[in-house]
PDB file of C-alpha atoms and ligand atoms in Angstrom:
ATOM      1  CA  MET X   6     -25.704  -4.287  -0.958  1.00  0.00           C
ATOM      2  CA  LEU X   7     -22.094  -4.492  -2.009  1.00  0.00           C
ATOM      3  CA  ALA X   8     -19.947  -6.879  -4.037  1.00  0.00           C
ATOM      4  CA  ILE X   9     -16.409  -7.404  -2.746  1.00  0.00           C
ATOM      5  CA  VAL X  10     -14.014  -8.593  -5.454  1.00  0.00           C
ATOM      6  CA  PRO X  11     -10.529  -9.724  -4.394  1.00  0.00           C
ATOM      7  CA  ALA X  12      -8.209  -9.383  -7.390  1.00  0.00           C
ATOM      8  CA  LEU X  13      -4.570  -9.966  -8.122  1.00  0.00           C
ATOM      9  CA  ASP X  14      -3.520  -9.474 -11.746  1.00  0.00           C
ATOM     10  CA  GLU X  15      -6.918 -10.184 -13.298  1.00  0.00           C
ATOM     11  CA  ALA X  16      -6.742  -7.676 -16.178  1.00  0.00           C
ATOM     12  CA  ASP X  17      -8.246 -10.240 -18.578  1.00  0.00           C
ATOM     13  CA  THR X  18     -11.475 -10.589 -16.647  1.00  0.00           C
ATOM     14  CA  ILE X  19     -11.935  -7.789 -14.059  1.00  0.00           C
ATOM     15  CA  ALA X  20     -13.972  -5.364 -16.211  1.00  0.00           C
ATOM     16  CA  GLU X  21     -16.544  -8.002 -17.143  1.00  0.00           C
ATOM     17  CA  VAL X  22     -16.695  -9.241 -13.519  1.00  0.00           C
ATOM     18  CA  VAL X  23     -17.386  -5.687 -12.280  1.00  0.00           C
ATOM     19  CA  ARG X  24     -20.041  -5.011 -14.917  1.00  0.00           C
ATOM     20  CA  SER X  25     -21.855  -8.288 -14.458  1.00  0.00           C
ATOM     21  CA  ALA X  26     -21.836  -8.043 -10.624  1.00  0.00           C
ATOM     22  CA  ALA X  27     -23.017  -4.412 -10.754  1.00  0.00           C
ATOM     23  CA  ALA X  28     -26.284  -5.567 -12.303  1.00  0.00           C
ATOM     24  CA  HIS X  29     -27.184  -7.331  -9.014  1.00  0.00           C
ATOM     25  CA  VAL X  30     -25.787  -5.066  -6.255  1.00  0.00           C
ATOM     26  CA  ASP X  31     -25.689  -1.345  -5.369  1.00  0.00           C
ATOM     27  CA  SER X  32     -21.919  -1.033  -5.668  1.00  0.00           C
ATOM     28  CA  VAL X  33     -18.799  -3.052  -6.388  1.00  0.00           C
ATOM     29  CA  VAL X  34     -15.487  -2.687  -4.562  1.00  0.00           C
ATOM     30  CA  VAL X  35     -12.385  -4.348  -5.962  1.00  0.00           C
ATOM     31  CA  ILE X  36      -9.646  -5.074  -3.437  1.00  0.00           C
ATOM     32  CA  ASP X  37      -6.447  -4.978  -5.419  1.00  0.00           C
ATOM     33  CA  ASP X  38      -3.375  -6.420  -3.781  1.00  0.00           C
ATOM     34  CA  GLY X  39      -0.443  -5.038  -5.724  1.00  0.00           C
ATOM     35  CA  SER X  40      -1.514  -6.009  -9.246  1.00  0.00           C
ATOM     36  CA  THR X  41       0.969  -4.950 -11.909  1.00  0.00           C
ATOM     37  CA  ASP X  42      -1.206  -5.530 -14.971  1.00  0.00           C
ATOM     38  CA  GLY X  43      -3.563  -2.549 -14.699  1.00  0.00           C
ATOM     39  CA  THR X  44      -6.329  -4.445 -12.840  1.00  0.00           C
ATOM     40  CA  ALA X  45      -7.104  -1.437 -10.587  1.00  0.00           C
ATOM     41  CA  ASP X  46      -7.547   1.014 -13.481  1.00  0.00           C
ATOM     42  CA  LEU X  47      -9.652  -1.439 -15.479  1.00  0.00           C
ATOM     43  CA  ALA X  48     -11.848  -2.026 -12.404  1.00  0.00           C
ATOM     44  CA  ARG X  49     -12.403   1.729 -11.941  1.00  0.00           C
ATOM     45  CA  GLU X  50     -13.134   2.247 -15.649  1.00  0.00           C
ATOM     46  CA  ALA X  51     -15.760  -0.496 -15.400  1.00  0.00           C
ATOM     47  CA  GLY X  52     -17.465   1.408 -12.561  1.00  0.00           C
ATOM     48  CA  ALA X  53     -16.069  -0.164  -9.383  1.00  0.00           C
ATOM     49  CA  SER X  54     -14.456   1.630  -6.497  1.00  0.00           C
ATOM     50  CA  CYS X  55     -11.043   0.205  -5.822  1.00  0.00           C
ATOM     51  CA  VAL X  56      -9.080  -0.199  -2.598  1.00  0.00           C
ATOM     52  CA  SER X  57      -5.417  -1.048  -3.082  1.00  0.00           C
ATOM     53  CA  HIS X  58      -3.330  -2.619  -0.333  1.00  0.00           C
ATOM     54  CA  GLU X  59       0.168  -1.145  -0.142  1.00  0.00           C
ATOM     55  CA  ARG X  60       1.632  -4.623  -0.350  1.00  0.00           C
ATOM     56  CA  ASN X  61       0.263  -8.066  -1.073  1.00  0.00           C
ATOM     57  CA  LEU X  62      -1.703  -9.307   1.951  1.00  0.00           C
ATOM     58  CA  GLY X  63      -3.660 -12.180   0.393  1.00  0.00           C
ATOM     59  CA  VAL X  64      -7.302 -12.941  -0.295  1.00  0.00           C
ATOM     60  CA  GLY X  65      -8.389 -13.183   3.373  1.00  0.00           C
ATOM     61  CA  ALA X  66      -7.013  -9.736   4.150  1.00  0.00           C
ATOM     62  CA  ALA X  67      -8.734  -8.433   1.022  1.00  0.00           C
ATOM     63  CA  ILE X  68     -12.085  -9.790   2.190  1.00  0.00           C
ATOM     64  CA  ALA X  69     -11.535  -8.296   5.661  1.00  0.00           C
ATOM     65  CA  THR X  70     -10.853  -4.912   4.016  1.00  0.00           C
ATOM     66  CA  GLY X  71     -13.976  -5.340   1.884  1.00  0.00           C
ATOM     67  CA  LEU X  72     -16.156  -6.211   4.901  1.00  0.00           C
ATOM     68  CA  ARG X  73     -14.882  -3.169   6.834  1.00  0.00           C
ATOM     69  CA  HIS X  74     -15.622  -1.045   3.776  1.00  0.00           C
ATOM     70  CA  ALA X  75     -19.154  -2.527   3.612  1.00  0.00           C
ATOM     71  CA  LEU X  76     -19.725  -1.751   7.313  1.00  0.00           C
ATOM     72  CA  ASP X  77     -18.457   1.827   6.836  1.00  0.00           C
ATOM     73  CA  LEU X  78     -20.933   2.271   3.977  1.00  0.00           C
ATOM     74  CA  GLY X  79     -23.747   0.854   6.108  1.00  0.00           C
ATOM     75  CA  ALA X  80     -24.352  -1.956   3.584  1.00  0.00           C
ATOM     76  CA  ASP X  81     -26.964  -4.518   4.627  1.00  0.00           C
ATOM     77  CA  ALA X  82     -25.172  -7.376   2.846  1.00  0.00           C
ATOM     78  CA  ALA X  83     -21.935  -8.150   1.031  1.00  0.00           C
ATOM     79  CA  VAL X  84     -21.250 -10.718  -1.665  1.00  0.00           C
ATOM     80  CA  GLN X  85     -17.744 -12.065  -2.223  1.00  0.00           C
ATOM     81  CA  VAL X  86     -17.053 -12.590  -5.946  1.00  0.00           C
ATOM     82  CA  ASP X  87     -13.733 -13.688  -7.483  1.00  0.00           C
ATOM     83  CA  GLY X  88     -12.104 -11.364 -10.018  1.00  0.00           C
ATOM     84  CA  ASP X  89     -11.148 -14.180 -12.379  1.00  0.00           C
ATOM     85  CA  GLY X  90     -14.630 -14.599 -13.822  1.00  0.00           C
ATOM     86  CA  GLN X  91     -15.288 -18.044 -12.297  1.00  0.00           C
ATOM     87  CA  HIS X  92     -18.291 -16.894 -10.280  1.00  0.00           C
ATOM     88  CA  VAL X  93     -21.307 -16.416 -12.515  1.00  0.00           C
ATOM     89  CA  ALA X  94     -23.036 -13.159 -11.513  1.00  0.00           C
ATOM     90  CA  SER X  95     -26.532 -14.479 -12.180  1.00  0.00           C
ATOM     91  CA  SER X  96     -26.093 -16.612  -9.029  1.00  0.00           C
ATOM     92  CA  ILE X  97     -25.678 -13.499  -6.811  1.00  0.00           C
ATOM     93  CA  PRO X  98     -29.465 -13.162  -6.232  1.00  0.00           C
ATOM     94  CA  VAL X  99     -29.544 -16.832  -5.158  1.00  0.00           C
ATOM     95  CA  LEU X 100     -26.953 -16.136  -2.440  1.00  0.00           C
ATOM     96  CA  LEU X 101     -28.798 -13.002  -1.323  1.00  0.00           C
ATOM     97  CA  ALA X 102     -32.134 -14.838  -1.195  1.00  0.00           C
ATOM     98  CA  ALA X 103     -30.613 -17.309   1.287  1.00  0.00           C
ATOM     99  CA  LEU X 104     -29.555 -14.372   3.501  1.00  0.00           C
ATOM    100  CA  HIS X 105     -33.127 -13.117   3.429  1.00  0.00           C
ATOM    101  CA  SER X 106     -34.319 -16.561   4.485  1.00  0.00           C
ATOM    102  CA  GLY X 107     -32.413 -16.182   7.754  1.00  0.00           C
ATOM    103  CA  ALA X 108     -28.801 -17.220   7.093  1.00  0.00           C
ATOM    104  CA  ASP X 109     -25.923 -15.015   8.296  1.00  0.00           C
ATOM    105  CA  LEU X 110     -23.319 -16.459   5.928  1.00  0.00           C
ATOM    106  CA  VAL X 111     -24.132 -18.253   2.674  1.00  0.00           C
ATOM    107  CA  VAL X 112     -21.623 -20.418   0.807  1.00  0.00           C
ATOM    108  CA  GLY X 113     -22.266 -20.949  -2.908  1.00  0.00           C
ATOM    109  CA  THR X 114     -21.508 -24.557  -3.752  1.00  0.00           C
ATOM    110  CA  ARG X 115     -20.547 -25.871  -7.138  1.00  0.00           C
ATOM    111  CA  PHE X 116     -20.638 -29.638  -6.766  1.00  0.00           C
ATOM    112  CA  GLU X 117     -24.293 -29.877  -7.575  1.00  0.00           C
ATOM    113  CA  GLN X 118     -23.228 -28.899 -11.107  1.00  0.00           C
ATOM    114  CA  GLY X 119     -20.563 -31.663 -11.261  1.00  0.00           C
ATOM    115  CA  PHE X 120     -17.469 -29.393 -11.124  1.00  0.00           C
ATOM    116  CA  GLU X 121     -14.308 -31.318 -12.205  1.00  0.00           C
ATOM    117  CA  MET X 122     -11.254 -31.659  -9.897  1.00  0.00           C
ATOM    118  CA  SER X 123      -8.331 -34.029  -9.217  1.00  0.00           C
ATOM    119  CA  PHE X 124      -8.666 -37.087  -6.953  1.00  0.00           C
ATOM    120  CA  VAL X 125      -6.298 -35.682  -4.273  1.00  0.00           C
ATOM    121  CA  ARG X 126      -8.102 -32.356  -4.144  1.00  0.00           C
ATOM    122  CA  ARG X 127     -11.468 -34.085  -4.022  1.00  0.00           C
ATOM    123  CA  THR X 128     -10.344 -36.329  -1.117  1.00  0.00           C
ATOM    124  CA  ALA X 129      -8.961 -33.392   0.916  1.00  0.00           C
ATOM    125  CA  LEU X 130     -12.137 -31.438   0.269  1.00  0.00           C
ATOM    126  CA  ARG X 131     -14.295 -34.370   1.428  1.00  0.00           C
ATOM    127  CA  PHE X 132     -12.414 -34.372   4.730  1.00  0.00           C
ATOM    128  CA  PHE X 133     -12.736 -30.615   5.223  1.00  0.00           C
ATOM    129  CA  SER X 134     -16.352 -30.751   4.086  1.00  0.00           C
ATOM    130  CA  ALA X 135     -17.114 -33.299   6.837  1.00  0.00           C
ATOM    131  CA  ALA X 136     -15.231 -31.263   9.478  1.00  0.00           C
ATOM    132  CA  VAL X 137     -16.869 -27.958   8.521  1.00  0.00           C
ATOM    133  CA  SER X 138     -20.336 -29.516   8.263  1.00  0.00           C
ATOM    134  CA  ARG X 139     -20.057 -30.941  11.766  1.00  0.00           C
ATOM    135  CA  HIS X 140     -18.840 -27.618  13.116  1.00  0.00           C
ATOM    136  CA  VAL X 141     -21.525 -25.434  11.538  1.00  0.00           C
ATOM    137  CA  GLY X 142     -24.343 -27.994  11.911  1.00  0.00           C
ATOM    138  CA  HIS X 143     -25.243 -27.873   8.199  1.00  0.00           C
ATOM    139  CA  HIS X 144     -23.900 -29.870   5.233  1.00  0.00           C
ATOM    140  CA  VAL X 145     -21.277 -27.759   3.418  1.00  0.00           C
ATOM    141  CA  SER X 146     -20.182 -29.758   0.367  1.00  0.00           C
ATOM    142  CA  ASP X 147     -17.811 -27.100  -0.998  1.00  0.00           C
ATOM    143  CA  PRO X 148     -16.015 -25.419   1.933  1.00  0.00           C
ATOM    144  CA  THR X 149     -13.330 -23.753  -0.232  1.00  0.00           C
ATOM    145  CA  SER X 150     -15.815 -21.928  -2.413  1.00  0.00           C
ATOM    146  CA  GLY X 151     -15.134 -18.195  -2.337  1.00  0.00           C
ATOM    147  CA  PHE X 152     -18.549 -17.309  -3.775  1.00  0.00           C
ATOM    148  CA  ARG X 153     -20.330 -16.206  -0.590  1.00  0.00           C
ATOM    149  CA  ALA X 154     -22.734 -13.737   0.943  1.00  0.00           C
ATOM    150  CA  PHE X 155     -22.483 -12.090   4.362  1.00  0.00           C
ATOM    151  CA  GLY X 156     -25.370 -10.586   6.290  1.00  0.00           C
ATOM    152  CA  PRO X 157     -24.940  -7.722   8.807  1.00  0.00           C
ATOM    153  CA  LYS X 158     -24.139  -9.977  11.775  1.00  0.00           C
ATOM    154  CA  ALA X 159     -21.549 -11.936   9.761  1.00  0.00           C
ATOM    155  CA  MET X 160     -19.906  -8.727   8.496  1.00  0.00           C
ATOM    156  CA  GLU X 161     -19.625  -7.362  12.026  1.00  0.00           C
ATOM    157  CA  LYS X 162     -18.404 -10.548  13.697  1.00  0.00           C
ATOM    158  CA  LEU X 163     -16.003 -11.686  10.975  1.00  0.00           C
ATOM    159  CA  ALA X 164     -14.428  -8.428   9.733  1.00  0.00           C
ATOM    160  CA  PRO X 165     -12.148  -8.121  12.808  1.00  0.00           C
ATOM    161  CA  ILE X 166     -11.119 -11.798  12.909  1.00  0.00           C
ATOM    162  CA  PHE X 167     -11.038 -12.810   9.245  1.00  0.00           C
ATOM    163  CA  PRO X 168      -8.151 -15.268   8.764  1.00  0.00           C
ATOM    164  CA  THR X 169      -5.661 -14.263   6.099  1.00  0.00           C
ATOM    165  CA  ALA X 170      -3.783 -17.479   5.272  1.00  0.00           C
ATOM    166  CA  TYR X 171      -4.635 -19.498   2.171  1.00  0.00           C
ATOM    167  CA  LEU X 172      -7.437 -22.053   2.887  1.00  0.00           C
ATOM    168  CA  ALA X 173      -8.037 -20.482   6.306  1.00  0.00           C
ATOM    169  CA  ASP X 174      -9.748 -17.641   4.393  1.00  0.00           C
ATOM    170  CA  THR X 175     -12.387 -20.121   3.202  1.00  0.00           C
ATOM    171  CA  ILE X 176     -12.363 -23.080   5.655  1.00  0.00           C
ATOM    172  CA  GLU X 177     -11.282 -21.632   9.026  1.00  0.00           C
ATOM    173  CA  VAL X 178     -13.622 -18.684   8.626  1.00  0.00           C
ATOM    174  CA  LEU X 179     -16.512 -21.180   8.667  1.00  0.00           C
ATOM    175  CA  TYR X 180     -15.277 -22.602  11.985  1.00  0.00           C
ATOM    176  CA  LEU X 181     -15.042 -19.038  13.312  1.00  0.00           C
ATOM    177  CA  ALA X 182     -18.543 -18.274  12.013  1.00  0.00           C
ATOM    178  CA  ALA X 183     -20.022 -21.216  13.920  1.00  0.00           C
ATOM    179  CA  GLU X 184     -18.090 -20.280  17.074  1.00  0.00           C
ATOM    180  CA  SER X 185     -19.470 -16.725  16.725  1.00  0.00           C
ATOM    181  CA  GLY X 186     -23.041 -18.059  16.677  1.00  0.00           C
ATOM    182  CA  LEU X 187     -23.647 -17.332  12.988  1.00  0.00           C
ATOM    183  CA  ILE X 188     -26.062 -19.384  10.896  1.00  0.00           C
ATOM    184  CA  VAL X 189     -24.194 -20.838   7.897  1.00  0.00           C
ATOM    185  CA  ARG X 190     -26.153 -22.117   4.910  1.00  0.00           C
ATOM    186  CA  THR X 191     -25.309 -23.221   1.357  1.00  0.00           C
ATOM    187  CA  VAL X 192     -26.949 -22.785  -2.033  1.00  0.00           C
ATOM    188  CA  PRO X 193     -25.986 -24.277  -5.417  1.00  0.00           C
ATOM    189  CA  VAL X 194     -24.378 -21.681  -7.711  1.00  0.00           C
ATOM    190  CA  ASP X 195     -22.903 -21.568 -11.206  1.00  0.00           C
ATOM    191  CA  MET X 196     -19.131 -21.483 -11.537  1.00  0.00           C
ATOM    192  CA  ILE X 197     -16.998 -21.847 -14.647  1.00  0.00           C
ATOM    193  CA  ALA X 198     -13.321 -22.638 -15.310  1.00  0.00           C
ATOM    194  CA  ARG X 199     -10.773 -19.799 -15.187  1.00  0.00           C
ATOM    195  CA  SER X 200     -10.652 -17.989 -18.543  1.00  0.00           C
ATOM    196  CA  GLY X 201      -7.461 -15.957 -17.992  1.00  0.00           C
ATOM    197  CA  GLY X 202      -4.809 -14.921 -15.449  1.00  0.00           C
ATOM    198  CA  ARG X 203      -3.090 -17.358 -13.081  1.00  0.00           C
ATOM    199  CA  PRO X 204      -4.334 -19.420 -10.114  1.00  0.00           C
ATOM    200  CA  TYR X 205      -3.536 -18.198  -6.599  1.00  0.00           C
ATOM    201  CA  ALA X 206      -2.068 -21.471  -5.294  1.00  0.00           C
ATOM    202  CA  GLY X 207      -0.004 -24.130  -7.076  1.00  0.00           C
ATOM    203  CA  PRO X 208       0.270 -27.785  -5.912  1.00  0.00           C
ATOM    204  CA  THR X 209       3.079 -27.201  -3.327  1.00  0.00           C
ATOM    205  CA  LYS X 210       1.334 -24.290  -1.647  1.00  0.00           C
ATOM    206  CA  SER X 211      -1.914 -26.278  -1.622  1.00  0.00           C
ATOM    207  CA  VAL X 212      -0.320 -29.243   0.196  1.00  0.00           C
ATOM    208  CA  VAL X 213       1.504 -27.082   2.784  1.00  0.00           C
ATOM    209  CA  TYR X 214      -1.593 -25.046   3.574  1.00  0.00           C
ATOM    210  CA  ALA X 215      -3.841 -28.120   3.637  1.00  0.00           C
ATOM    211  CA  ALA X 216      -1.532 -29.587   6.335  1.00  0.00           C
ATOM    212  CA  ARG X 217      -1.728 -26.309   8.285  1.00  0.00           C
ATOM    213  CA  MET X 218      -5.514 -26.351   7.890  1.00  0.00           C
ATOM    214  CA  LEU X 219      -5.610 -29.889   9.291  1.00  0.00           C
ATOM    215  CA  LEU X 220      -3.868 -28.665  12.475  1.00  0.00           C
ATOM    216  CA  LEU X 221      -6.270 -25.735  12.734  1.00  0.00           C
ATOM    217  CA  THR X 222      -9.186 -28.152  12.279  1.00  0.00           C
ATOM    218  CA  ILE X 223      -8.018 -30.108  15.336  1.00  0.00           C
ATOM    219  CA  LYS X 224      -7.723 -26.855  17.304  1.00  0.00           C
ATOM    220  CA  HIS X 225     -11.235 -25.714  16.332  1.00  0.00           C
ATOM    221  CA  PHE X 226     -12.734 -29.121  16.979  1.00  0.00           C
ATOM    222  CA  ARG X 227     -12.234 -28.448  20.699  1.00  0.00           C
ATOM    223  CA  LEU X 228     -14.126 -25.145  20.351  1.00  0.00           C
ATOM    224  CA  ARG X 229     -17.061 -26.699  18.510  1.00  0.00           C
ATOM    225  CA  PRO X 230     -20.399 -25.191  19.577  1.00  0.00           C
ATOM    226  CA  ARG X 231     -22.768 -27.787  21.125  1.00  0.00           C
TER     227      ARG X 231
HETATM  228  N1  GTP W 143      -6.742  -9.154  -3.079  1.00  0.00           N
HETATM  229  C1  GTP W 143      -6.160 -10.278  -3.471  1.00  0.00           C
HETATM  230  N2  GTP W 143      -6.794 -11.074  -4.308  1.00  0.00           N
HETATM  231  C2  GTP W 143      -6.171 -12.205  -4.682  1.00  0.00           C
HETATM  232  C3  GTP W 143      -4.890 -12.582  -4.239  1.00  0.00           C
HETATM  233  N3  GTP W 143      -4.566 -13.767  -4.806  1.00  0.00           N
HETATM  234  C4  GTP W 143      -5.618 -14.122  -5.545  1.00  0.00           C
HETATM  235  N4  GTP W 143      -6.581 -13.179  -5.490  1.00  0.00           N
HETATM  236  C5  GTP W 143      -7.888 -13.174  -6.116  1.00  0.00           C
HETATM  237  O1  GTP W 143      -8.717 -14.075  -5.395  1.00  0.00           O
HETATM  238  C6  GTP W 143      -9.585 -14.756  -6.277  1.00  0.00           C
HETATM  239  C7  GTP W 143      -9.415 -16.246  -6.096  1.00  0.00           C
HETATM  240  O2  GTP W 143      -8.114 -16.633  -6.500  1.00  0.00           O
HETATM  241  P1  GTP W 143      -7.917 -17.862  -7.511  1.00  0.00           P
HETATM  242  O3  GTP W 143      -6.470 -17.947  -7.849  1.00  0.00           O
HETATM  243  O4  GTP W 143      -8.875 -17.757  -8.638  1.00  0.00           O
HETATM  244  O5  GTP W 143      -8.291 -19.071  -6.568  1.00  0.00           O
HETATM  245  P2  GTP W 143      -9.193 -20.294  -6.917  1.00  0.00           P
HETATM  246  O6  GTP W 143     -10.427 -19.841  -7.627  1.00  0.00           O
HETATM  247  O7  GTP W 143      -9.331 -21.061  -5.656  1.00  0.00           O
HETATM  248  O8  GTP W 143      -8.287 -21.133  -7.904  1.00  0.00           O
HETATM  249  P3  GTP W 143      -8.539 -21.499  -9.458  1.00  0.00           P
HETATM  250  O9  GTP W 143      -9.673 -22.486  -9.425  1.00  0.00           O
HETATM  251  O10 GTP W 143      -7.262 -22.075  -9.909  1.00  0.00           O
HETATM  252  O11 GTP W 143      -8.898 -20.232 -10.153  1.00  0.00           O
HETATM  253  C8  GTP W 143      -9.262 -14.225  -7.675  1.00  0.00           C
HETATM  254  O12 GTP W 143     -10.152 -13.189  -7.967  1.00  0.00           O
HETATM  255  C9  GTP W 143      -7.849 -13.679  -7.530  1.00  0.00           C
HETATM  256  O13 GTP W 143      -7.582 -12.599  -8.400  1.00  0.00           O
HETATM  257  C10 GTP W 143      -4.228 -11.699  -3.355  1.00  0.00           C
HETATM  258  O14 GTP W 143      -3.102 -11.916  -2.911  1.00  0.00           O
HETATM  259  N5  GTP W 143      -4.916 -10.571  -3.000  1.00  0.00           N
HETATM  260 MG1   MG W 144     -10.353 -18.826  -9.342  1.00  0.00          MG
END
């Protein structure tokens, strides 16, 4: 069992993320994407192995690298945990338990805990939640959550096709999972607000990539498994 931690300039939080995840998995790999604040060294000092991309490839590419790494190690499961400290490690066993109950890919959802967000973001997420839920045949209330667990079949099927663009790395991958015959399930998890570093996407990037994701949603709708 492996934790995959995508990280870009998360020096404030990475050591604690590695240590807290390590209590629930066999090993932790941090996928560093050109951090300039010492994230990679801090991750190693905290006990993680660290893979660094030569240039910034984004979160999706980092997860793909992590899944390939997990397959190479022969890991039976991989948990995706953000490096900014938002994903509370004590929820890792909850994600893994859902894998053991028969799911191939488990999405940790935060809305059950009443997570705060803006009206526009909430509305867009409602739309994508409805589209993803229909596609995977299970209600996914929080399709952009990056707190997830992958079983062996999900690692194998998704590692070669993991989308790299922002939002596609969380939403489109669920369409691809359903089209690959994977069972997608959700469990409520604990998440907290960012305590340091900077968010990956600002408002402009979010709007542009949400529009792109809308087009991809139409494309995948035609491929929906029946
Ligand atoms: N490997 C890699 N990791 C990244 C990259 N950009 C962001 N990350 C990491 O991916 C995780 C998620 O990014 P965040 O910016 O926290 O995204 P978010 O949680 O949707 O947004 P906030 O709620 O604002 O934190 C964090 O651990 C980041 O350090 C990147 O280009 N490459
Ligand atoms: Mg975050």
